[in-house]
mmCIF file of C-alpha atoms in Angstrom:
data_model
loop_
_atom_site.group_PDB
_atom_site.id
_atom_site.type_symbol
_atom_site.label_atom_id
_atom_site.label_comp_id
_atom_site.label_asym_id
_atom_site.label_seq_id
_atom_site.Cartn_x
_atom_site.Cartn_y
_atom_site.Cartn_z
ATOM 1 C CA SER A 16 -0.044 -0.142 0.025
ATOM 2 C CA SER A 17 0.966 3.513 -0.429
ATOM 3 C CA GLU A 18 2.226 5.972 2.401
ATOM 4 C CA LEU A 19 1.723 9.606 3.005
ATOM 5 C CA THR A 20 4.388 11.404 4.972
ATOM 6 C CA GLN A 21 3.848 14.465 7.030
ATOM 7 C CA ASP A 22 6.327 16.353 9.206
ATOM 8 C CA PRO A 23 5.573 15.506 12.785
ATOM 9 C CA ALA A 24 5.501 18.944 14.294
ATOM 10 C CA VAL A 25 5.091 22.395 12.959
ATOM 11 C CA SER A 26 4.755 25.857 14.954
ATOM 12 C CA VAL A 27 3.430 29.133 14.069
ATOM 13 C CA ALA A 28 3.318 32.300 15.451
ATOM 14 C CA LEU A 29 -0.239 33.788 16.241
ATOM 15 C CA GLY A 30 -1.595 35.541 13.262
ATOM 16 C CA GLN A 31 0.929 34.310 10.988
ATOM 17 C CA THR A 32 0.575 31.989 8.039
ATOM 18 C CA VAL A 33 1.663 28.369 8.358
ATOM 19 C CA ARG A 34 1.721 25.524 5.635
ATOM 20 C CA ILE A 35 1.607 21.808 6.219
ATOM 21 C CA THR A 36 2.603 19.358 3.874
ATOM 22 C CA CYS A 37 1.648 15.906 2.731
ATOM 23 C CA GLN A 38 3.806 13.804 0.384
ATOM 24 C CA GLY A 39 3.255 10.587 -1.332
ATOM 25 C CA ASP A 40 2.785 8.867 -4.786
ATOM 26 C CA SER A 41 -0.915 8.484 -4.334
ATOM 27 C CA LEU A 42 -1.040 12.353 -4.664
ATOM 28 C CA ARG A 43 -0.298 12.364 -8.276
ATOM 29 C CA SER A 44 -3.493 10.678 -8.982
ATOM 30 C CA TYR A 45 -5.796 11.843 -6.097
ATOM 31 C CA TYR A 46 -6.582 15.025 -4.153
ATOM 32 C CA ALA A 47 -5.808 14.740 -0.478
ATOM 33 C CA SER A 48 -8.223 15.642 2.150
ATOM 34 C CA TRP A 49 -7.324 17.178 5.385
ATOM 35 C CA TYR A 50 -8.723 16.664 9.039
ATOM 36 C CA GLN A 51 -8.183 18.502 12.369
ATOM 37 C CA GLN A 52 -8.435 16.556 15.504
ATOM 38 C CA LYS A 53 -8.285 18.319 18.813
ATOM 39 C CA PRO A 54 -7.376 16.233 22.062
ATOM 40 C CA GLY A 55 -9.939 13.759 23.201
ATOM 41 C CA GLN A 56 -12.187 14.477 19.962
ATOM 42 C CA ALA A 57 -12.892 12.990 16.787
ATOM 43 C CA PRO A 58 -11.214 14.234 13.514
ATOM 44 C CA VAL A 59 -12.976 17.034 11.622
ATOM 45 C CA LEU A 60 -12.727 17.426 7.822
ATOM 46 C CA VAL A 61 -11.598 20.786 6.908
ATOM 47 C CA ILE A 62 -10.262 20.505 3.447
ATOM 48 C CA TYR A 63 -11.358 18.243 0.459
ATOM 49 C CA GLY A 64 -10.936 17.917 -3.358
ATOM 50 C CA LYS A 65 -9.039 20.710 -5.057
ATOM 51 C CA ASN A 66 -9.651 23.207 -2.326
ATOM 52 C CA ASN A 67 -13.068 23.042 -0.863
ATOM 53 C CA ARG A 68 -14.168 23.661 2.767
ATOM 54 C CA PRO A 69 -17.108 22.048 4.314
ATOM 55 C CA SER A 70 -19.685 24.327 6.028
ATOM 56 C CA GLY A 71 -18.514 25.859 8.991
ATOM 57 C CA ILE A 72 -14.701 25.676 8.245
ATOM 58 C CA PRO A 73 -13.306 29.304 8.311
ATOM 59 C CA ASP A 74 -11.770 30.576 4.948
ATOM 60 C CA ARG A 75 -8.294 30.862 6.690
ATOM 61 C CA PHE A 76 -7.843 27.281 5.755
ATOM 62 C CA SER A 77 -7.016 26.280 2.386
ATOM 63 C CA GLY A 78 -5.481 23.518 0.150
ATOM 64 C CA SER A 79 -3.262 23.174 -2.728
ATOM 65 C CA SER A 80 -1.269 20.403 -4.649
ATOM 66 C CA SER A 81 1.621 19.979 -6.719
ATOM 67 C CA GLY A 82 2.928 16.756 -8.062
ATOM 68 C CA ASN A 83 3.344 14.467 -5.054
ATOM 69 C CA THR A 84 2.844 16.923 -2.523
ATOM 70 C CA ALA A 85 -0.458 18.418 -0.868
ATOM 71 C CA SER A 86 -0.470 21.270 1.355
ATOM 72 C CA LEU A 87 -2.797 22.671 3.924
ATOM 73 C CA THR A 88 -2.389 26.547 4.668
ATOM 74 C CA ILE A 89 -3.684 28.318 7.571
ATOM 75 C CA THR A 90 -3.654 32.253 6.962
ATOM 76 C CA GLY A 91 -3.630 34.093 10.182
ATOM 77 C CA ALA A 92 -3.572 31.192 12.548
ATOM 78 C CA GLN A 93 -5.613 31.534 15.591
ATOM 79 C CA ALA A 94 -4.943 29.814 18.936
ATOM 80 C CA GLU A 95 -7.850 27.385 18.451
ATOM 81 C CA ASP A 96 -6.062 26.124 15.362
ATOM 82 C CA GLU A 97 -3.598 24.323 17.606
ATOM 83 C CA ALA A 98 -4.413 20.588 16.969
ATOM 84 C CA ASP A 99 -3.272 17.662 15.060
ATOM 85 C CA TYR A 100 -3.557 17.522 11.401
ATOM 86 C CA TYR A 101 -3.904 14.605 9.039
ATOM 87 C CA CYS A 102 -3.929 14.215 5.462
ATOM 88 C CA ASN A 103 -5.418 11.311 3.536
ATOM 89 C CA SER A 104 -6.259 10.069 -0.185
ATOM 90 C CA ARG A 105 -7.296 7.015 -2.058
ATOM 91 C CA ASP A 106 -4.448 4.390 -2.304
ATOM 92 C CA SER A 107 -3.197 4.450 -5.961
ATOM 93 C CA SER A 108 -1.099 1.346 -5.320
ATOM 94 C CA GLY A 109 -3.864 -1.110 -5.321
ATOM 95 C CA ASN A 110 -7.439 -1.472 -6.323
ATOM 96 C CA HIS A 111 -7.969 2.262 -5.884
ATOM 97 C CA LEU A 112 -10.623 1.709 -3.352
ATOM 98 C CA ASP A 113 -8.532 1.761 -0.211
ATOM 99 C CA TRP A 114 -7.613 4.805 1.549
ATOM 100 C CA VAL A 115 -4.275 5.907 3.200
ATOM 101 C CA PHE A 116 -3.765 8.486 6.147
ATOM 102 C CA GLY A 117 -0.465 10.440 6.716
ATOM 103 C CA GLY A 118 0.961 10.105 10.083
ATOM 104 C CA GLY A 119 -0.117 13.450 11.255
ATOM 105 C CA THR A 120 1.327 16.891 12.209
ATOM 106 C CA LYS A 121 0.946 18.521 15.638
ATOM 107 C CA LEU A 122 0.657 22.251 14.924
ATOM 108 C CA THR A 123 1.358 24.654 17.965
ATOM 109 C CA VAL A 124 0.439 28.114 17.794
ATOM 110 C CA LEU A 125 2.814 30.315 19.620
ATOM 111 C CA GLN B 23 -28.076 17.080 10.854
ATOM 112 C CA VAL B 24 -25.916 14.043 10.118
ATOM 113 C CA GLN B 25 -24.825 12.201 13.270
ATOM 114 C CA LEU B 26 -22.947 9.030 13.696
ATOM 115 C CA VAL B 27 -23.383 7.382 17.034
ATOM 116 C CA GLN B 28 -21.423 4.705 18.231
ATOM 117 C CA SER B 29 -21.510 2.128 20.998
ATOM 118 C CA GLY B 30 -19.750 2.360 24.131
ATOM 119 C CA ALA B 31 -16.303 1.490 25.443
ATOM 120 C CA GLU B 32 -15.367 -2.249 25.743
ATOM 121 C CA VAL B 33 -12.897 -4.166 27.532
ATOM 122 C CA LYS B 34 -12.040 -7.591 26.106
ATOM 123 C CA LYS B 35 -9.480 -10.288 26.827
ATOM 124 C CA PRO B 36 -6.812 -11.347 24.311
ATOM 125 C CA GLY B 37 -8.245 -13.651 21.615
ATOM 126 C CA ALA B 38 -11.786 -12.482 22.092
ATOM 127 C CA SER B 39 -13.635 -10.486 19.526
ATOM 128 C CA VAL B 40 -15.356 -6.998 19.774
ATOM 129 C CA LYS B 41 -18.372 -5.622 17.661
ATOM 130 C CA VAL B 42 -18.638 -1.764 17.397
ATOM 131 C CA SER B 43 -21.846 -0.399 16.149
ATOM 132 C CA CYS B 44 -22.380 3.033 14.298
ATOM 133 C CA LYS B 45 -25.858 4.258 14.088
ATOM 134 C CA ALA B 46 -26.556 6.997 11.298
ATOM 135 C CA SER B 47 -29.093 9.663 11.289
ATOM 136 C CA GLY B 48 -29.639 12.736 9.341
ATOM 137 C CA TYR B 49 -29.005 11.239 5.821
ATOM 138 C CA THR B 50 -30.080 8.311 3.701
ATOM 139 C CA PHE B 51 -27.780 5.431 5.258
ATOM 140 C CA THR B 52 -27.449 3.626 1.897
ATOM 141 C CA SER B 53 -26.256 6.625 -0.069
ATOM 142 C CA TYR B 54 -22.687 6.904 1.349
ATOM 143 C CA ASP B 55 -20.040 4.282 2.328
ATOM 144 C CA ILE B 56 -19.146 3.727 6.120
ATOM 145 C CA ASN B 57 -15.321 3.721 6.739
ATOM 146 C CA TRP B 58 -13.783 2.730 9.789
ATOM 147 C CA VAL B 59 -10.538 4.251 11.296
ATOM 148 C CA ARG B 60 -8.722 3.243 14.499
ATOM 149 C CA GLN B 61 -6.335 5.389 16.783
ATOM 150 C CA ALA B 62 -4.209 4.003 19.347
ATOM 151 C CA THR B 63 -3.333 6.284 22.220
ATOM 152 C CA GLY B 64 -0.924 9.050 21.102
ATOM 153 C CA GLN B 65 -0.655 7.596 17.513
ATOM 154 C CA GLY B 66 -2.149 8.605 14.165
ATOM 155 C CA LEU B 67 -5.009 7.478 12.077
ATOM 156 C CA GLU B 68 -5.372 3.992 10.624
ATOM 157 C CA TRP B 69 -7.673 3.055 8.004
ATOM 158 C CA MET B 70 -9.203 -0.269 8.533
ATOM 159 C CA GLY B 71 -11.753 -0.702 5.589
ATOM 160 C CA TRP B 72 -14.985 0.325 4.144
ATOM 161 C CA MET B 73 -18.688 -1.056 3.356
ATOM 162 C CA ASN B 74 -21.057 0.018 0.903
ATOM 163 C CA PRO B 75 -24.539 0.003 3.111
ATOM 164 C CA ASN B 76 -26.470 -0.400 -0.167
ATOM 165 C CA SER B 77 -24.959 -3.363 -1.376
ATOM 166 C CA GLY B 78 -23.031 -4.614 1.544
ATOM 167 C CA ASN B 79 -19.819 -4.724 -0.467
ATOM 168 C CA THR B 80 -16.748 -4.483 1.778
ATOM 169 C CA GLY B 81 -12.934 -3.566 1.265
ATOM 170 C CA TYR B 82 -10.639 -4.189 4.156
ATOM 171 C CA ALA B 83 -6.981 -2.990 4.542
ATOM 172 C CA GLN B 84 -4.517 -5.853 3.970
ATOM 173 C CA LYS B 85 -3.282 -5.459 7.585
ATOM 174 C CA PHE B 86 -6.762 -6.458 8.927
ATOM 175 C CA GLN B 87 -7.933 -9.109 6.325
ATOM 176 C CA GLY B 88 -9.193 -12.088 8.041
ATOM 177 C CA ARG B 89 -9.699 -10.724 11.307
ATOM 178 C CA VAL B 90 -12.005 -7.857 10.619
ATOM 179 C CA THR B 91 -15.873 -8.169 9.095
ATOM 180 C CA MET B 92 -17.916 -5.190 8.403
ATOM 181 C CA THR B 93 -21.822 -5.428 8.232
ATOM 182 C CA ARG B 94 -25.004 -3.364 8.397
ATOM 183 C CA ASN B 95 -28.564 -3.502 9.198
ATOM 184 C CA THR B 96 -30.273 -1.087 6.858
ATOM 185 C CA SER B 97 -33.651 -1.316 8.863
ATOM 186 C CA ILE B 98 -31.911 0.540 11.756
ATOM 187 C CA SER B 99 -29.151 2.440 9.631
ATOM 188 C CA THR B 100 -26.409 0.924 11.564
ATOM 189 C CA ALA B 101 -23.193 -0.312 10.508
ATOM 190 C CA TYR B 102 -21.073 -2.793 12.602
ATOM 191 C CA MET B 103 -17.441 -3.527 12.722
ATOM 192 C CA GLU B 104 -15.977 -6.800 14.492
ATOM 193 C CA LEU B 105 -12.478 -7.462 15.030
ATOM 194 C CA SER B 106 -11.479 -10.844 15.962
ATOM 195 C CA SER B 107 -8.263 -12.504 17.660
ATOM 196 C CA LEU B 108 -7.941 -9.455 19.570
ATOM 197 C CA ARG B 109 -4.223 -8.504 21.107
ATOM 198 C CA SER B 110 -2.905 -6.050 23.035
ATOM 199 C CA GLU B 111 -1.978 -3.930 20.111
ATOM 200 C CA ASP B 112 -5.663 -3.647 19.124
ATOM 201 C CA THR B 113 -6.236 -1.357 22.112
ATOM 202 C CA ALA B 114 -7.348 2.066 20.413
ATOM 203 C CA VAL B 115 -10.330 4.180 19.700
ATOM 204 C CA TYR B 116 -12.408 2.886 16.714
ATOM 205 C CA TYR B 117 -14.179 5.546 14.904
ATOM 206 C CA CYS B 118 -16.622 5.283 11.855
ATOM 207 C CA ALA B 119 -17.017 7.887 9.247
ATOM 208 C CA SER B 120 -19.456 8.450 6.495
ATOM 209 C CA GLY B 121 -18.632 8.936 2.840
ATOM 210 C CA GLU B 122 -15.385 10.268 2.083
ATOM 211 C CA PHE B 123 -14.737 10.971 5.925
ATOM 212 C CA ASP B 124 -17.351 13.817 5.797
ATOM 213 C CA TYR B 125 -18.702 13.026 9.228
ATOM 214 C CA TRP B 126 -17.347 10.849 12.087
ATOM 215 C CA GLY B 127 -18.855 9.219 14.978
ATOM 216 C CA GLN B 128 -17.504 10.015 18.426
ATOM 217 C CA GLY B 129 -15.408 7.132 18.821
ATOM 218 C CA THR B 130 -15.352 3.773 20.919
ATOM 219 C CA LEU B 131 -12.483 2.848 23.007
ATOM 220 C CA VAL B 132 -11.746 -0.868 22.897
ATOM 221 C CA THR B 133 -9.064 -2.017 25.534
ATOM 222 C CA VAL B 134 -7.671 -5.427 25.203
ATOM 223 C CA SER B 135 -5.968 -6.582 28.470
ATOM 224 C CA SER B 136 -5.708 -9.959 30.487
#
């Protein structure tokens, strides 16, 4: 199966912009989705498709993709954005029906 | 509003099986796949498999094939995930998620301990 690689930890100053990346061969064929998870809570979808936000997700969250790398950008990070972020996509290495998650990035807002 | 409500925490002995339920509401249950994902304490998300509630078709991650079974009862809009031959490494929070992970259940803690 494919793998998606994320940096384990990233930090950002309050109000600044941060980019969280996700790398993997599957991303050449499929868009990544992004999930925010706060301690003790279930993940929440924040970005899907080319750059789509579910209802209720602030517009400071955006997504992009190039080659084998997908990125989640938070423009003007807020204290409440401190969380773990996971990417996922379809797994292109098999029957394309499976899914794969990245290892997650812990975002600290300073 | 869409809700996925999972069954409560379980404690199982090694070698036993566990069956977790996921009751959907707020949408047509048979319209979207149900995926199952687990997360060990302090670890990342691990995809386990999917089920099409309309057809009953399933697909399991290679790691879990032979040990996991995903089923559903459409009359009560509920999906089930059964994991057998439990070992301590299966201790985790198990989540169901609808469609392409648009909505998630609250999670079910499964503890495997002798």
